[in-house]
N, CA, C and O of each residue as an XYZ file, in Angstrom:
676
protein
N     142.883     93.328    141.379
C     142.300     92.490    140.339
C     143.210     91.281    140.139
O     144.403     91.433    139.878
N     142.664     90.119    140.259
C     143.463     88.919    140.053
C     143.641     88.684    138.563
O     142.808     89.110    137.762
N     144.723     88.008    138.184
C     144.993     87.751    136.775
C     143.845     86.999    136.117
O     143.593     87.200    134.929
N     143.148     86.148    136.839
C     142.065     85.370    136.243
C     140.909     86.264    135.786
O     140.066     85.820    135.006
N     140.854     87.508    136.254
C     139.770     88.399    135.854
C     140.176     89.327    134.719
O     139.337     90.083    134.231
N     141.424     89.298    134.281
C     141.847     90.112    133.152
C     141.152     89.619    131.892
O     140.918     88.419    131.745
N     140.818     90.532    130.977
C     140.346     90.051    129.669
C     141.430     89.165    129.047
O     142.618     89.479    129.121
N     141.010     88.064    128.437
C     141.946     87.104    127.852
C     141.589     86.881    126.395
O     140.681     86.110    126.085
N     142.287     87.541    125.517
C     142.081     87.352    124.097
C     143.136     86.386    123.575
O     144.267     86.360    124.059
N     142.753     85.602    122.592
C     143.688     84.671    121.978
C     143.957     85.127    120.551
O     143.036     85.467    119.809
N     145.226     85.128    120.181
C     145.607     85.453    118.813
C     146.168     84.195    118.181
O     147.129     83.601    118.672
N     145.549     83.805    117.086
C     145.909     82.576    116.385
C     146.618     82.977    115.098
O     146.028     83.620    114.231
N     147.887     82.594    114.977
C     148.702     82.947    113.817
C     148.731     81.797    112.818
O     148.793     80.628    113.199
N     148.685     82.138    111.563
C     148.773     81.149    110.489
C     149.333     81.851    109.259
O     149.260     83.074    109.141
N     149.891     81.062    108.345
C     150.362     81.670    107.109
C     149.144     82.050    106.274
O     148.499     81.140    105.753
N     148.793     83.266    106.111
C     149.482     84.495    106.429
C     148.476     85.466    107.008
O     148.063     86.411    106.337
N     148.084     85.244    108.232
C     147.123     86.119    108.878
C     146.987     85.832    110.364
O     147.717     85.026    110.940
N     146.035     86.515    110.954
C     145.749     86.406    112.384
C     144.242     86.298    112.567
O     143.480     86.907    111.817
N     143.815     85.538    113.545
C     142.418     85.542    113.985
C     142.430     85.785    115.484
O     143.161     85.130    116.226
N     141.616     86.728    115.918
C     141.474     87.008    117.349
C     140.241     86.271    117.860
O     139.176     86.320    117.246
N     140.399     85.591    118.987
C     139.273     84.900    119.631
C     139.109     85.479    121.021
O     140.082     85.652    121.755
N     137.874     85.775    121.372
C     137.544     86.410    122.642
C     136.613     85.508    123.453
O     135.776     84.806    122.884
N     136.756     85.526    124.778
C     135.790     84.805    125.603
C     134.493     85.596    125.659
O     134.501     86.825    125.577
N     133.400     84.899    125.796
C     132.108     85.578    125.925
C     131.850     85.966    127.368
O     132.776     86.294    128.110
N     130.591     85.928    127.758
C     130.162     86.389    129.082
C     130.838     85.639    130.232
O     131.007     86.195    131.318
N     131.225     84.378    129.999
C     131.867     83.609    131.072
C     133.332     84.016    131.292
O     133.961     83.547    132.241
N     133.882     84.878    130.434
C     135.265     85.367    130.507
C     136.286     84.229    130.482
O     137.387     84.369    131.015
N     135.918     83.097    129.859
C     136.846     81.983    129.715
C     136.813     81.463    128.290
O     135.747     81.185    127.740
N     137.987     81.337    127.703
C     138.079     80.766    126.366
C     137.823     79.267    126.442
O     138.254     78.594    127.378
N     137.119     78.760    125.445
C     136.897     77.326    125.366
C     138.161     76.593    124.974
O     139.120     77.195    124.491
N     138.153     75.285    125.187
C     139.307     74.435    124.881
C     139.497     74.288    123.379
O     138.593     74.560    122.589
N     140.678     73.858    123.011
C     140.979     73.597    121.611
C     141.858     72.357    121.538
O     142.439     71.922    122.532
N     141.939     71.803    120.341
C     142.800     70.666    120.078
C     143.354     70.862    118.672
O     142.592     70.920    117.707
N     144.666     70.963    118.553
C     145.270     71.236    117.252
C     144.890     70.174    116.220
O     144.902     70.445    115.019
N     144.554     68.967    116.683
C     144.164     67.904    115.754
C     142.800     68.163    115.118
O     142.436     67.511    114.139
N     142.049     69.113    115.670
C     140.725     69.441    115.136
C     140.769     70.574    114.106
O     139.743     70.918    113.519
N     141.944     71.150    113.889
C     142.070     72.242    112.921
C     141.826     71.700    111.526
O     142.421     70.703    111.117
N     140.949     72.366    110.808
C     140.628     71.971    109.434
C     139.757     73.029    108.789
O     139.567     74.110    109.347
N     139.227     72.722    107.617
C     138.404     73.705    106.895
C     137.173     74.119    107.692
O     136.803     75.293    107.694
N     136.545     73.180    108.358
C     135.324     73.486    109.111
C     135.626     74.084    110.485
O     134.732     74.651    111.113
N     136.859     73.969    110.961
C     137.223     74.434    112.299
C     138.648     74.985    112.241
O     139.597     74.329    112.672
N     138.782     76.179    111.712
C     140.098     76.767    111.448
C     140.955     76.955    112.695
O     142.181     77.011    112.597
N     140.327     77.053    113.869
C     141.085     77.276    115.107
C     141.199     76.026    115.972
O     141.923     76.034    116.968
N     140.504     74.964    115.616
C     140.547     73.746    116.420
C     139.803     73.860    117.729
O     140.080     73.096    118.654
N     138.854     74.800    117.845
C     138.093     75.002    119.080
C     137.119     73.850    119.257
O     136.455     73.437    118.306
N     137.035     73.331    120.476
C     136.155     72.206    120.776
C     134.750     72.729    121.070
O     134.507     73.326    122.119
N     133.836     72.500    120.141
C     132.472     73.032    120.292
C     131.693     72.338    121.408
O     130.680     72.868    121.866
N     132.147     71.156    121.858
C     131.435     70.481    122.947
C     131.884     70.964    124.329
O     131.343     70.516    125.340
N     132.858     71.866    124.388
C     133.260     72.479    125.651
C     132.283     73.619    125.933
O     132.179     74.545    125.129
N     131.564     73.573    127.060
C     130.593     74.637    127.358
C     131.205     76.038    127.352
O     130.507     77.014    127.076
N     132.497     76.146    127.651
C     133.148     77.454    127.656
C     133.311     78.020    126.245
O     133.504     79.226    126.088
N     133.236     77.170    125.215
C     133.391     77.623    123.832
C     132.128     78.268    123.285
O     132.193     79.055    122.342
N     130.993     77.946    123.861
C     129.711     78.345    123.299
C     129.508     79.832    123.129
O     128.760     80.249    122.245
N     130.159     80.658    123.959
C     129.978     82.101    123.831
C     131.224     82.810    123.290
O     131.242     84.037    123.191
N     132.261     82.047    122.940
C     133.468     82.661    122.357
C     133.130     83.251    120.993
O     132.262     82.742    120.284
N     133.820     84.324    120.634
C     133.619     84.927    119.319
C     134.966     85.303    118.720
O     135.964     85.409    119.434
N     134.990     85.505    117.402
C     136.231     85.849    116.708
C     136.088     87.200    116.018
O     134.986     87.704    115.805
N     137.240     87.765    115.679
C     137.263     89.050    115.001
C     138.495     89.130    114.109
O     139.524     88.515    114.389
N     138.373     89.897    113.032
C     139.513     90.104    112.135
C     140.341     91.310    112.558
O     141.359     91.611    111.935
N     139.918     91.999    113.606
C     140.737     93.048    114.208
C     140.722     92.840    115.710
O     139.866     92.134    116.243
N     141.668     93.456    116.383
C     141.827     93.266    117.824
C     141.281     94.490    118.544
O     141.681     95.617    118.253
N     140.374     94.271    119.478
C     139.844     95.344    120.326
C     140.275     95.062    121.753
O     140.155     93.938    122.240
N     140.778     96.096    122.419
C     141.213     95.981    123.806
C     140.724     97.192    124.583
O     140.636     98.286    124.026
N     140.404     97.015    125.862
C     139.979     98.157    126.676
C     141.186     98.938    127.194
O     142.226     98.354    127.498
N     141.043    100.245    127.291
C     142.112    101.088    127.818
C     142.172    100.968    129.343
O     141.152    100.768    130.002
N     143.359    101.089    129.879
C     143.613    101.112    131.328
C     143.144     99.862    132.062
O     142.823     99.923    133.249
N     143.102     98.736    131.369
C     142.774     97.447    131.981
C     143.873     96.463    131.605
O     144.252     96.400    130.436
N     144.390     95.704    132.540
C     145.359     94.667    132.168
C     144.693     93.661    131.228
O     143.575     93.213    131.483
N     145.371     93.313    130.160
C     144.861     92.381    129.166
C     145.885     91.262    128.989
O     147.073     91.523    128.803
N     145.420     90.021    129.049
C     146.287     88.886    128.772
C     146.052     88.452    127.335
O     144.943     88.063    126.969
N     147.096     88.519    126.527
C     147.031     88.029    125.157
C     147.654     86.642    125.129
O     148.806     86.450    125.519
N     146.874     85.689    124.664
C     147.337     84.307    124.523
C     147.630     84.087    123.044
O     146.907     84.595    122.187
N     148.685     83.334    122.739
C     149.101     83.130    121.358
C     149.212     81.649    121.032
O     149.705     80.851    121.829
N     148.735     81.299    119.824
C     148.928     79.973    119.255
C     149.307     80.151    117.795
O     148.994     81.174    117.185
N     149.977     79.158    117.240
C     150.336     79.168    115.821
C     149.936     77.850    115.195
O     150.010     76.795    115.824
N     149.513     77.925    113.952
C     149.040     76.738    113.251
C     150.154     75.996    112.540
O     150.143     74.765    112.516
N     151.112     76.696    111.962
C     151.967     76.078    110.957
C     153.466     76.268    111.168
O     154.205     75.285    111.209
N     153.924     77.486    111.299
C     155.345     77.791    111.478
C     155.474     78.791    112.612
O     154.466     79.279    113.122
N     156.693     79.102    113.011
C     156.880     80.099    114.059
C     156.557     81.486    113.502
O     156.995     81.862    112.415
N     155.781     82.225    114.278
C     155.437     83.610    113.989
C     155.859     84.412    115.219
O     156.235     83.840    116.243
N     155.796     85.725    115.114
C     156.104     86.557    116.265
C     155.128     87.727    116.301
O     155.116     88.568    115.402
N     154.321     87.769    117.339
C     153.343     88.845    117.511
C     154.072     90.070    118.040
O     154.622     90.056    119.141
N     154.067     91.125    117.242
C     154.803     92.342    117.571
C     153.844     93.516    117.590
O     153.211     93.835    116.584
N     153.746     94.149    118.735
C     152.933     95.357    118.902
C     153.903     96.521    119.130
O     154.210     96.852    120.276
N     154.387     97.144    118.048
C     155.466     98.132    118.182
C     155.112     99.334    119.042
O     155.988     99.865    119.725
N     153.869     99.781    119.034
C     153.499    100.961    119.814
C     153.410    100.683    121.302
O     153.360    101.610    122.110
N     153.389     99.394    121.670
C     153.339     99.010    123.073
C     154.660     98.393    123.536
O     154.814     98.021    124.699
N     155.598     98.295    122.613
C     156.935     97.741    122.875
C     156.865     96.344    123.483
O     157.545     96.041    124.464
N     156.029     95.500    122.878
C     155.923     94.111    123.323
C     155.978     93.185    122.112
O     155.561     93.538    121.008
N     156.504     91.996    122.358
C     156.611     90.985    121.307
C     156.597     89.616    121.957
O     157.130     89.432    123.051
N     155.976     88.646    121.272
C     155.930     87.286    121.791
C     155.967     86.315    120.627
O     155.255     86.490    119.638
N     156.800     85.288    120.748
C     156.828     84.256    119.721
C     155.545     83.430    119.778
O     154.985     83.194    120.849
N     155.097     83.003    118.616
C     153.930     82.143    118.468
C     154.443     80.862    117.825
O     154.776     80.839    116.640
N     154.502     79.802    118.616
C     155.151     78.568    118.203
C     154.111     77.452    118.107
O     153.360     77.233    119.057
N     154.054     76.744    116.981
C     153.107     75.628    116.894
C     153.325     74.645    118.053
O     154.451     74.224    118.319
N     152.242     74.291    118.727
C     152.321     73.321    119.825
C     152.781     73.884    121.151
O     152.877     73.138    122.125
N     153.072     75.189    121.227
C     153.554     75.788    122.474
C     152.821     77.102    122.725
O     153.307     78.159    122.322
N     151.655     77.059    123.387
C     150.936     78.300    123.665
C     151.783     79.237    124.522
O     152.456     78.799    125.455
N     151.746     80.521    124.200
C     152.477     81.540    124.954
C     151.496     82.656    125.309
O     150.403     82.735    124.748
N     151.893     83.509    126.240
C     151.036     84.621    126.626
C     151.831     85.689    127.348
O     152.914     85.430    127.872
N     151.282     86.889    127.368
C     151.795     87.960    128.216
C     150.645     88.886    128.568
O     149.610     88.900    127.902
N     150.846     89.658    129.625
C     149.844     90.603    130.094
C     150.436     92.003    130.031
O     151.580     92.226    130.428
N     149.644     92.942    129.528
C     150.057     94.339    129.511
C     148.814     95.207    129.643
O     147.689     94.712    129.568
N     149.026     96.503    129.839
C     147.920     97.439    130.018
C     148.027     98.564    129.002
O     148.929     99.395    129.106
N     147.121     98.615    128.013
C     147.098     99.757    127.097
C     146.668    101.016    127.865
O     145.692    100.977    128.615
N     147.381    102.120    127.684
C     147.111    103.321    128.483
C     146.555    104.493    127.679
O     146.289    105.554    128.245
N     146.377    104.319    126.370
C     145.861    105.409    125.548
C     144.957    104.830    124.458
O     145.361    103.931    123.721
N     143.731    105.351    124.362
C     142.827    104.872    123.322
C     143.372    105.232    121.945
O     144.253    106.081    121.809
N     142.834    104.576    120.939
C     143.212    104.901    119.565
C     142.890    106.369    119.275
O     143.701    107.070    118.669
N     141.722    106.837    119.701
C     141.328    108.233    119.465
C     142.307    109.197    120.138
O     142.689    110.206    119.545
N     142.714    108.891    121.371
C     143.677    109.758    122.071
C     145.026    109.774    121.361
O     145.660    110.823    121.255
N     145.464    108.616    120.876
C     146.748    108.538    120.170
C     146.692    109.333    118.869
O     147.655    110.012    118.512
N     145.560    109.248    118.157
C     145.399    110.031    116.929
C     145.522    111.523    117.210
O     146.165    112.253    116.456
N     144.900    111.972    118.305
C     144.970    113.388    118.692
C     146.399    113.762    119.058
O     146.909    114.790    118.611
N     147.046    112.932    119.869
C     148.416    113.211    120.293
C     149.355    113.339    119.093
O     150.203    114.232    119.063
N     149.210    112.458    118.110
C     150.083    112.465    116.936
C     149.644    113.468    115.871
O     150.419    113.801    114.974
N     148.409    113.949    115.966
C     147.875    114.820    114.927
C     147.651    114.063    113.625
O     147.719    114.639    112.539
N     147.380    112.755    113.747
C     147.158    111.893    112.583
C     145.799    111.216    112.734
O     145.688    110.196    113.414
N     144.757    111.777    112.100
C     143.417    111.212    112.267
C     143.237    109.812    111.687
O     142.252    109.141    111.993
N     144.171    109.366    110.858
C     144.053    108.026    110.268
C     144.995    107.010    110.928
O     145.145    105.897    110.423
N     145.627    107.376    112.044
C     146.528    106.463    112.756
C     145.770    105.260    113.294
O     144.654    105.394    113.796
N     146.375    104.093    113.188
C     145.870    102.881    113.822
C     147.030    102.141    114.474
O     148.122    102.066    113.911
N     146.791    101.598    115.662
C     147.732    100.657    116.242
C     147.707     99.402    115.371
O     146.726     99.141    114.675
N     148.792     98.630    115.414
C     148.839     97.411    114.594
C     149.591     96.314    115.318
O     150.465     96.570    116.146
N     149.227     95.088    114.986
C     149.979     93.904    115.387
C     150.566     93.334    114.101
O     149.854     93.141    113.116
N     151.852     93.071    114.118
C     152.570     92.566    112.954
C     153.227     91.243    113.298
O     153.449     90.934    114.468
N     153.537     90.464    112.273
C     154.390     89.300    112.467
C     155.822     89.775    112.287
O     156.146     90.408    111.283
N     156.679     89.474    113.252
C     158.066     89.931    113.221
C     159.047     88.775    112.985
O     160.225     88.869    113.329
N     158.545     87.693    112.399
C     159.387     86.575    111.954
C     159.099     86.374    110.479
O     157.935     86.344    110.078
N     160.107     86.239    109.684
C     159.872     85.977    108.268
C     159.366     84.544    108.172
O     160.122     83.586    108.332
N     158.068     84.421    107.906
C     157.387     83.131    108.013
C     156.953     82.569    106.667
O     156.223     81.579    106.613
N     157.390     83.181    105.598
C     157.030     82.681    104.270
C     156.878     83.820    103.282
O     157.109     84.985    103.606
N     156.484     83.458    102.071
C     156.474     84.420    100.974
C     155.456     85.548    101.128
O     155.643     86.609    100.531
N     154.403     85.366    101.893
C     153.410     86.421    102.085
C     153.450     86.968    103.516
O     152.452     87.488    104.016
N     154.590     86.848    104.156
C     154.792     87.351    105.522
C     154.341     88.800    105.658
O     153.780     89.175    106.688
N     154.571     89.604    104.658
C     154.234     91.028    104.689
C     152.736     91.266    104.921
O     152.357     92.358    105.347
N     151.883     90.287    104.655
C     150.435     90.450    104.831
C     149.980     90.240    106.274
O     148.813     90.473    106.589
N     150.870     89.809    107.141
C     150.464     89.484    108.519
C     150.441     90.741    109.393
O     151.303     90.955    110.246
N     149.437     91.546    109.146
C     149.224     92.780    109.897
C     147.747     92.853    110.236
O     146.894     92.578    109.392
N     147.449     93.219    111.458
C     146.058     93.339    111.884
C     145.896     94.633    112.690
O     146.765     95.017    113.473
N     144.776     95.277    112.474
C     144.455     96.522    113.167
C     144.154     96.233    114.634
O     143.466     95.267    114.962
N     144.683     97.088    115.510
C     144.424     96.999    116.948
C     143.691     98.272    117.351
O     144.165     99.380    117.098
N     142.538     98.103    117.977
C     141.734     99.240    118.432
C     141.739     99.248    119.952
O     141.329     98.277    120.588
N     142.201    100.341    120.526
C     142.130    100.506    121.978
C     140.921    101.395    122.238
O     140.891    102.566    121.859
N     139.929    100.808    122.894
C     138.651    101.471    123.136
C     138.549    101.988    124.563
O     139.224    101.494    125.467
N     137.690    102.996    124.754
C     137.285    103.346    126.115
C     136.555    102.127    126.676
O     136.116    101.264    125.915
N     136.424    102.051    127.979
C     135.744    100.898    128.574
C     134.311    100.785    128.042
O     133.844     99.686    127.742
N     133.621    101.913    127.926
C     132.246    101.916    127.422
C     132.184    101.409    125.977
O     131.339    100.577    125.648
N     133.077    101.908    125.117
C     133.083    101.472    123.716
C     133.475    100.006    123.584
O     132.945     99.295    122.730
N     134.405     99.551    124.429
C     134.802     98.147    124.394
C     133.618     97.245    124.758
O     133.347     96.259    124.073
N     132.920     97.591    125.835
C     131.756     96.793    126.249
C     130.682     96.790    125.162
O     130.049     95.763    124.917
N     130.478     97.925    124.515
C     129.495     98.009    123.427
C     129.917     97.108    122.273
O     129.092     96.381    121.720
N     131.203     97.152    121.903
C     131.705     96.317    120.808
C     131.524     94.837    121.144
O     131.052     94.064    120.310
N     131.897     94.442    122.357
C     131.746     93.044    122.779
C     130.277     92.620    122.698
O     129.973     91.524    122.228
N     129.367     93.483    123.155
C     127.937     93.150    123.158
C     127.395     92.950    121.741
O     126.410     92.234    121.557
N     128.014     93.563    120.751
C     127.570     93.448    119.353
C     128.057     92.165    118.669
O     127.584     91.837    117.581
N     128.991     91.436    119.286
C     129.585     90.257    118.658
C     128.684     89.037    118.822
O     127.929     88.933    119.789
N     128.773     88.131    117.878
C     127.978     86.902    117.889
C     128.885     85.700    118.144
O     129.998     85.651    117.620
N     128.429     84.733    118.938
C     129.244     83.538    119.189
C     129.640     82.849    117.881
O     128.852     82.780    116.938
N     130.862     82.348    117.843
C     131.384     81.705    116.634
C     131.381     80.186    116.722
O     131.503     79.513    115.699
N     131.245     79.634    117.921
C     131.377     78.192    118.104
C     130.142     77.657    118.806
O     129.829     78.065    119.924
N     129.451     76.755    118.157
C     128.265     76.158    118.753
C     128.382     74.647    118.657
O     129.142     74.121    117.844
N     127.636     73.969    119.476
C     127.621     72.509    119.419
C     127.014     72.066    118.104
O     126.109     72.716    117.580
N     127.505     70.970    117.575
C     127.007     70.459    116.298
C     125.510     70.195    116.351
O     124.823     70.354    115.342
N     124.993     69.797    117.506
C     123.550     69.519    117.601
C     122.762     70.817    117.469
O     121.659     70.818    116.923
N     123.325     71.937    117.972
C     122.638     73.221    117.837
C     122.659     73.690    116.385
O     121.701     74.307    115.920
N     123.755     73.400    115.660
C     123.858     73.807    114.272
C     122.826     73.074    113.414
O     122.291     73.633    112.457
N     122.555     71.816    113.769
C     121.622     71.011    112.975
C     120.173     71.429    113.210
O     119.313     71.196    112.361
N     119.905     72.036    114.343
C     118.527     72.411    114.693
C     117.996     73.568    113.864
O     116.853     73.988    114.051
């Protein structure tokens, strides 16, 4: 499997939260421009890029088990650090400097719950840089799904970015 075929999720850090952006059927994230970030476009995604049209966002992170996943990181305001303690990975999220890494989750959330004997266990992504007064709120649930459940979850998502002409119609 070439790296270009790995699922590529983007995690956008801001004071004080995370937004996950996923590519749609084309498996390519649309372009962005930090100058476009604002109230109407919190991520700065360029809606006129055809690759953006099927991208979707989520307030939690879903990843398929036993598949290499490339996580791309951007930050809006200050330096953050994406920390996935159960996977022993961490990456700085620096405004103006996109970063990324690839890893392979090897155990679903359900399997981990069984292994630990904790039915309420959840994987989490945390910010590991003290980034301001509400830094403690920068935690997001990570769900590692079976391939079937991941595909089902993706199929249920709705595109988040459309061309302005489509919005007016």
